[in-house]
């Protein structure tokens, strides 16, 4: 059961091409956002689609695969863990970000 404590699985489409960062340490980082859609029918009988955006980061070989094969609009499935962190912006305001650290990737569609 320990493997279920912090596990996220999503299927969605990339909103933009991934941002690839090659660090001085030799590690590769990929940052991107995926959109997931949920549809339902409201009380008027109209179909409503709700889109949620999720920030995703990937490291190492996963990031290198993303760099080579994943582009804007592609449908992918990811698995990873949810992380939260805070930072100070240029104006000194404390900002919070929640993102998924991707450790598995599956490319879907064409």
CSV table of N, CA and C in Angstrom, one decimal:
chain,number,residue,atom,x,y,z
A,1,UNK,N,0.8,-1.2,0.0
A,1,UNK,CA,0.0,0.0,0.0
A,1,UNK,C,0.9,1.3,0.0
A,2,UNK,N,2.1,1.2,0.3
A,2,UNK,CA,3.0,2.4,0.4
A,2,UNK,C,3.0,3.0,-1.0
A,3,UNK,N,2.9,2.3,-2.1
A,3,UNK,CA,3.0,2.9,-3.4
A,3,UNK,C,1.8,3.7,-3.8
A,4,UNK,N,0.7,3.6,-3.0
A,4,UNK,CA,-0.5,4.4,-3.3
A,4,UNK,C,-0.5,5.7,-2.5
A,5,UNK,N,0.4,6.0,-1.7
A,5,UNK,CA,0.4,7.2,-0.8
A,5,UNK,C,0.4,8.5,-1.6
A,6,UNK,N,1.2,8.6,-2.6
A,6,UNK,CA,1.3,9.8,-3.3
A,6,UNK,C,1.5,9.5,-4.8
A,7,UNK,N,0.4,9.1,-5.5
A,7,UNK,CA,0.5,8.7,-6.9
A,7,UNK,C,-0.5,9.4,-7.7
A,8,UNK,N,-0.1,10.0,-8.8
A,8,UNK,CA,-1.0,10.7,-9.7
A,8,UNK,C,-0.9,10.0,-11.1
A,9,UNK,N,-2.0,9.8,-11.7
A,9,UNK,CA,-2.1,9.3,-13.1
A,9,UNK,C,-3.0,10.2,-13.9
A,10,UNK,N,-2.5,10.7,-15.0
A,10,UNK,CA,-3.3,11.6,-15.8
A,10,UNK,C,-3.1,11.3,-17.3
A,11,UNK,N,-4.2,11.5,-18.0
A,11,UNK,CA,-4.2,11.5,-19.5
A,11,UNK,C,-4.6,12.9,-20.0
A,12,UNK,N,-3.8,13.5,-20.8
A,12,UNK,CA,-4.2,14.8,-21.3
A,12,UNK,C,-3.3,15.2,-22.5
A,13,UNK,N,-3.6,16.5,-22.9
A,13,UNK,CA,-2.9,17.0,-24.1
A,13,UNK,C,-2.0,18.2,-23.6
A,14,UNK,N,-0.8,18.3,-24.3
A,14,UNK,CA,0.2,19.3,-24.0
A,14,UNK,C,-0.4,20.7,-24.5
A,15,UNK,N,-0.3,21.7,-23.7
A,15,UNK,CA,-0.7,23.0,-24.1
A,15,UNK,C,0.3,23.8,-25.0
A,16,UNK,N,1.6,23.5,-24.7
A,16,UNK,CA,2.7,24.1,-25.5
A,16,UNK,C,3.8,23.0,-25.6
A,17,UNK,N,4.8,23.4,-26.4
A,17,UNK,CA,6.0,22.5,-26.5
A,17,UNK,C,6.7,22.5,-25.1
A,18,UNK,N,7.2,21.4,-24.7
A,18,UNK,CA,7.9,21.3,-23.4
A,18,UNK,C,9.1,22.3,-23.3
A,19,UNK,N,9.4,22.8,-22.2
A,19,UNK,CA,10.6,23.6,-22.0
A,19,UNK,C,11.7,22.7,-21.5
A,20,UNK,N,12.8,22.6,-22.2
A,20,UNK,CA,13.8,21.7,-21.8
A,20,UNK,C,15.0,22.5,-21.3
A,21,UNK,N,15.5,22.1,-20.1
A,21,UNK,CA,16.6,22.8,-19.4
A,21,UNK,C,17.7,21.8,-19.2
A,22,UNK,N,18.9,22.0,-19.8
A,22,UNK,CA,20.0,21.2,-19.5
A,22,UNK,C,20.9,21.9,-18.4
A,23,UNK,N,21.0,21.2,-17.3
A,23,UNK,CA,21.7,21.8,-16.1
A,23,UNK,C,23.2,21.6,-16.2
A,24,UNK,N,23.9,22.4,-15.5
A,24,UNK,CA,25.4,22.3,-15.5
A,24,UNK,C,25.8,20.9,-15.0
A,25,UNK,N,25.0,20.3,-14.1
A,25,UNK,CA,25.4,19.0,-13.6
A,25,UNK,C,25.2,17.9,-14.6
A,26,UNK,N,24.7,18.2,-15.8
A,26,UNK,CA,24.5,17.2,-16.8
A,26,UNK,C,23.1,16.6,-16.8
A,27,UNK,N,22.3,17.0,-15.8
A,27,UNK,CA,20.9,16.5,-15.8
A,27,UNK,C,20.0,17.3,-16.7
A,28,UNK,N,19.0,16.6,-17.2
A,28,UNK,CA,18.0,17.3,-18.1
A,28,UNK,C,16.7,17.4,-17.4
A,29,UNK,N,16.0,18.6,-17.5
A,29,UNK,CA,14.7,18.8,-16.9
A,29,UNK,C,13.8,19.2,-18.0
A,30,UNK,N,12.6,18.6,-18.0
A,30,UNK,CA,11.5,19.0,-18.9
A,30,UNK,C,10.3,19.6,-18.1
A,31,UNK,N,9.8,20.7,-18.5
A,31,UNK,CA,8.7,21.4,-17.8
A,31,UNK,C,7.6,21.6,-18.9
A,32,UNK,N,6.4,21.2,-18.5
A,32,UNK,CA,5.3,21.4,-19.4
A,32,UNK,C,3.9,21.3,-18.7
A,33,UNK,N,2.9,21.7,-19.4
A,33,UNK,CA,1.5,21.7,-18.8
A,33,UNK,C,0.7,20.8,-19.6
A,34,UNK,N,-0.2,20.0,-19.0
A,34,UNK,CA,-1.1,19.2,-19.8
A,34,UNK,C,-2.6,19.6,-19.3
A,35,UNK,N,-3.5,19.5,-20.3
A,35,UNK,CA,-4.9,19.8,-20.0
A,35,UNK,C,-5.7,18.5,-19.9
A,36,UNK,N,-6.5,18.3,-18.9
A,36,UNK,CA,-7.4,17.2,-18.8
A,36,UNK,C,-8.8,17.8,-18.9
A,37,UNK,N,-9.7,17.0,-19.6
A,37,UNK,CA,-11.1,17.5,-19.8
A,37,UNK,C,-12.1,16.5,-19.1
A,38,UNK,N,-13.1,17.1,-18.5
A,38,UNK,CA,-14.2,16.4,-17.8
A,38,UNK,C,-15.5,16.9,-18.4
A,39,UNK,N,-16.3,16.1,-18.8
A,39,UNK,CA,-17.6,16.5,-19.4
A,39,UNK,C,-18.8,16.0,-18.5
A,40,UNK,N,-19.8,16.9,-18.5
A,40,UNK,CA,-21.0,16.5,-17.8
A,40,UNK,C,-22.2,17.3,-18.4
A,41,UNK,N,-23.4,16.8,-18.0
A,41,UNK,CA,-24.6,17.5,-18.5
A,41,UNK,C,-25.2,18.3,-17.3
A,42,UNK,N,-25.4,19.6,-17.6
A,42,UNK,CA,-25.9,20.5,-16.5
A,42,UNK,C,-27.4,20.3,-16.4
A,43,UNK,N,-28.1,21.0,-15.4
A,43,UNK,CA,-29.5,20.8,-15.2
A,43,UNK,C,-30.4,21.3,-16.3
A,44,UNK,N,-29.8,22.0,-17.3
A,44,UNK,CA,-30.6,22.4,-18.5
A,44,UNK,C,-30.4,21.4,-19.6
A,45,UNK,N,-29.7,20.4,-19.4
A,45,UNK,CA,-29.5,19.3,-20.4
A,45,UNK,C,-28.3,19.7,-21.4
A,46,UNK,N,-27.5,20.7,-21.1
A,46,UNK,CA,-26.4,21.1,-21.9
A,46,UNK,C,-25.1,20.4,-21.5
A,47,UNK,N,-24.4,20.0,-22.5
A,47,UNK,CA,-23.1,19.4,-22.3
A,47,UNK,C,-22.1,20.5,-21.9
A,48,UNK,N,-21.4,20.3,-20.8
A,48,UNK,CA,-20.4,21.2,-20.3
A,48,UNK,C,-19.1,20.5,-20.2
A,49,UNK,N,-18.0,21.1,-20.7
A,49,UNK,CA,-16.7,20.5,-20.6
A,49,UNK,C,-15.8,21.4,-19.7
A,50,UNK,N,-15.2,20.8,-18.7
A,50,UNK,CA,-14.4,21.5,-17.7
A,50,UNK,C,-13.0,21.1,-18.0
A,51,UNK,N,-12.1,22.1,-18.3
A,51,UNK,CA,-10.7,21.8,-18.6
A,51,UNK,C,-9.8,22.2,-17.4
A,52,UNK,N,-9.0,21.3,-16.9
A,52,UNK,CA,-8.0,21.6,-15.8
A,52,UNK,C,-6.6,21.5,-16.4
A,53,UNK,N,-5.8,22.5,-15.9
A,53,UNK,CA,-4.4,22.5,-16.4
A,53,UNK,C,-3.5,22.0,-15.2
A,54,UNK,N,-2.5,21.2,-15.6
A,54,UNK,CA,-1.6,20.6,-14.6
A,54,UNK,C,-0.2,20.8,-15.0
A,55,UNK,N,0.6,21.4,-14.0
A,55,UNK,CA,2.1,21.6,-14.3
A,55,UNK,C,2.8,20.3,-14.0
A,56,UNK,N,3.7,19.9,-15.0
A,56,UNK,CA,4.4,18.7,-14.9
A,56,UNK,C,5.9,19.0,-15.1
A,57,UNK,N,6.8,18.3,-14.3
A,57,UNK,CA,8.2,18.3,-14.5
A,57,UNK,C,8.7,16.8,-14.6
A,58,UNK,N,9.7,16.6,-15.4
A,58,UNK,CA,10.3,15.3,-15.6
A,58,UNK,C,11.8,15.5,-15.6
A,59,UNK,N,12.6,14.5,-15.1
A,59,UNK,CA,14.0,14.6,-15.0
A,59,UNK,C,14.6,13.4,-15.8
A,60,UNK,N,15.9,13.6,-16.1
A,60,UNK,CA,16.7,12.5,-16.6
A,60,UNK,C,16.3,11.9,-18.0
A,61,UNK,N,16.2,10.6,-18.0
A,61,UNK,CA,15.8,9.9,-19.3
A,61,UNK,C,14.4,10.2,-19.7
A,62,UNK,N,13.5,10.4,-18.7
A,62,UNK,CA,12.1,10.7,-19.1
A,62,UNK,C,12.1,12.1,-19.7
A,63,UNK,N,12.9,13.0,-19.2
A,63,UNK,CA,13.0,14.4,-19.8
A,63,UNK,C,13.6,14.3,-21.2
A,64,UNK,N,14.5,13.4,-21.4
A,64,UNK,CA,15.2,13.3,-22.8
A,64,UNK,C,14.2,12.7,-23.8
A,65,UNK,N,13.3,11.8,-23.3
A,65,UNK,CA,12.3,11.2,-24.2
A,65,UNK,C,11.3,12.3,-24.6
A,66,UNK,N,10.9,13.1,-23.6
A,66,UNK,CA,10.0,14.2,-23.8
A,66,UNK,C,10.5,15.2,-24.8
A,67,UNK,N,11.8,15.5,-24.7
A,67,UNK,CA,12.5,16.5,-25.6
A,67,UNK,C,12.4,16.0,-27.0
A,68,UNK,N,12.6,14.7,-27.2
A,68,UNK,CA,12.8,14.1,-28.5
A,68,UNK,C,11.4,13.8,-29.2
A,69,UNK,N,10.4,13.5,-28.4
A,69,UNK,CA,9.2,13.0,-29.1
A,69,UNK,C,7.9,13.7,-28.7
A,70,UNK,N,7.9,14.6,-27.7
A,70,UNK,CA,6.6,15.1,-27.3
A,70,UNK,C,6.5,16.6,-27.6
A,71,UNK,N,5.4,17.0,-28.3
A,71,UNK,CA,5.2,18.4,-28.7
A,71,UNK,C,3.8,18.8,-28.4
A,72,UNK,N,3.6,20.1,-28.6
A,72,UNK,CA,2.3,20.8,-28.3
A,72,UNK,C,1.2,20.0,-29.0
A,73,UNK,N,0.1,19.8,-28.2
A,73,UNK,CA,-1.1,19.1,-28.7
A,73,UNK,C,-1.1,17.6,-28.6
A,74,UNK,N,0.1,17.0,-28.3
A,74,UNK,CA,0.2,15.5,-28.2
A,74,UNK,C,-0.6,15.0,-27.0
A,75,UNK,N,-1.2,13.9,-27.1
A,75,UNK,CA,-1.9,13.3,-26.0
A,75,UNK,C,-1.0,12.3,-25.3
A,76,UNK,N,-0.8,12.4,-24.0
A,76,UNK,CA,0.1,11.6,-23.3
A,76,UNK,C,-0.6,11.1,-22.0
A,77,UNK,N,-0.1,10.0,-21.5
A,77,UNK,CA,-0.4,9.5,-20.1
A,77,UNK,C,0.8,9.7,-19.3
A,78,UNK,N,0.6,10.2,-18.1
A,78,UNK,CA,1.8,10.3,-17.2
A,78,UNK,C,1.4,9.7,-15.8
A,79,UNK,N,2.5,9.3,-15.1
A,79,UNK,CA,2.4,8.8,-13.8
A,79,UNK,C,3.5,9.4,-13.0
A,80,UNK,N,3.2,9.9,-11.8
A,80,UNK,CA,4.2,10.5,-10.9
A,80,UNK,C,3.6,10.8,-9.6
A,81,UNK,N,4.3,11.8,-8.9
A,81,UNK,CA,3.9,12.2,-7.6
A,81,UNK,C,3.6,13.7,-7.5
A,82,UNK,N,2.7,14.0,-6.6
A,82,UNK,CA,2.3,15.4,-6.5
A,82,UNK,C,3.3,16.1,-5.5
A,83,UNK,N,3.8,17.3,-5.9
A,83,UNK,CA,4.7,18.0,-5.0
A,83,UNK,C,4.3,19.5,-4.9
A,84,UNK,N,4.5,20.1,-3.8
A,84,UNK,CA,4.2,21.5,-3.6
A,84,UNK,C,5.5,22.2,-3.1
A,85,UNK,N,5.7,23.5,-3.5
A,85,UNK,CA,6.8,24.2,-3.1
A,85,UNK,C,6.4,25.7,-3.1
A,86,UNK,N,7.2,26.5,-2.4
A,86,UNK,CA,7.0,28.0,-2.5
A,86,UNK,C,8.3,28.7,-2.8
A,87,UNK,N,8.1,29.9,-3.3
A,87,UNK,CA,9.3,30.7,-3.7
A,87,UNK,C,8.9,32.2,-3.6
A,88,UNK,N,9.8,33.1,-3.6
A,88,UNK,CA,9.6,34.5,-3.6
A,88,UNK,C,9.7,35.1,-5.0
A,89,UNK,N,8.7,35.8,-5.5
A,89,UNK,CA,8.8,36.4,-6.8
A,89,UNK,C,9.7,37.7,-6.8
A,90,UNK,N,9.9,38.3,-7.9
A,90,UNK,CA,10.8,39.5,-8.0
A,90,UNK,C,10.3,40.6,-7.1
A,91,UNK,N,9.1,40.7,-6.7
A,91,UNK,CA,8.5,41.7,-5.9
A,91,UNK,C,8.6,41.4,-4.4
A,92,UNK,N,9.1,40.2,-4.1
A,92,UNK,CA,9.2,39.7,-2.7
A,92,UNK,C,7.9,39.1,-2.2
A,93,UNK,N,7.0,38.8,-3.1
A,93,UNK,CA,5.7,38.1,-2.7
A,93,UNK,C,6.0,36.6,-2.6
A,94,UNK,N,5.4,35.9,-1.6
A,94,UNK,CA,5.6,34.5,-1.6
A,94,UNK,C,4.6,33.8,-2.5
A,95,UNK,N,5.0,32.9,-3.4
A,95,UNK,CA,4.2,32.2,-4.3
A,95,UNK,C,4.3,30.7,-4.0
A,96,UNK,N,3.2,30.1,-4.3
A,96,UNK,CA,3.1,28.6,-4.1
A,96,UNK,C,2.8,28.0,-5.5
A,97,UNK,N,3.4,26.8,-5.7
A,97,UNK,CA,3.2,26.0,-6.9
A,97,UNK,C,3.1,24.6,-6.6
A,98,UNK,N,2.1,23.9,-7.2
A,98,UNK,CA,1.9,22.5,-7.1
A,98,UNK,C,2.2,21.9,-8.5
A,99,UNK,N,3.0,20.8,-8.5
A,99,UNK,CA,3.3,20.2,-9.8
A,99,UNK,C,3.4,18.7,-9.6
A,100,UNK,N,3.4,18.0,-10.8
A,100,UNK,CA,3.5,16.6,-10.8
A,100,UNK,C,4.9,16.3,-11.3
A,101,UNK,N,5.6,15.5,-10.5
A,101,UNK,CA,6.9,15.0,-10.9
A,101,UNK,C,6.7,13.7,-11.6
A,102,UNK,N,6.9,13.7,-12.9
A,102,UNK,CA,6.6,12.5,-13.8
A,102,UNK,C,7.7,11.5,-13.7
A,103,UNK,N,7.4,10.3,-13.5
A,103,UNK,CA,8.4,9.2,-13.5
A,103,UNK,C,8.1,8.2,-14.6
A,104,UNK,N,6.9,8.2,-15.2
A,104,UNK,CA,6.5,7.3,-16.3
A,104,UNK,C,5.7,8.1,-17.3
A,105,UNK,N,5.9,7.8,-18.6
A,105,UNK,CA,5.3,8.5,-19.7
A,105,UNK,C,4.8,7.5,-20.7
A,106,UNK,N,3.6,7.7,-21.2
A,106,UNK,CA,3.1,6.9,-22.3
A,106,UNK,C,2.6,7.8,-23.4
A,107,UNK,N,3.1,7.7,-24.6
A,107,UNK,CA,2.6,8.5,-25.7
A,107,UNK,C,1.4,7.9,-26.3
A,108,UNK,N,0.3,8.6,-26.5
A,108,UNK,CA,-0.9,8.1,-27.0
A,108,UNK,C,-1.2,8.8,-28.3
A,109,UNK,N,-2.2,8.3,-29.0
A,109,UNK,CA,-2.7,8.9,-30.3
A,109,UNK,C,-1.7,8.7,-31.4
A,110,UNK,N,-1.7,9.6,-32.4
A,110,UNK,CA,-0.9,9.5,-33.5
A,110,UNK,C,0.4,10.2,-33.4
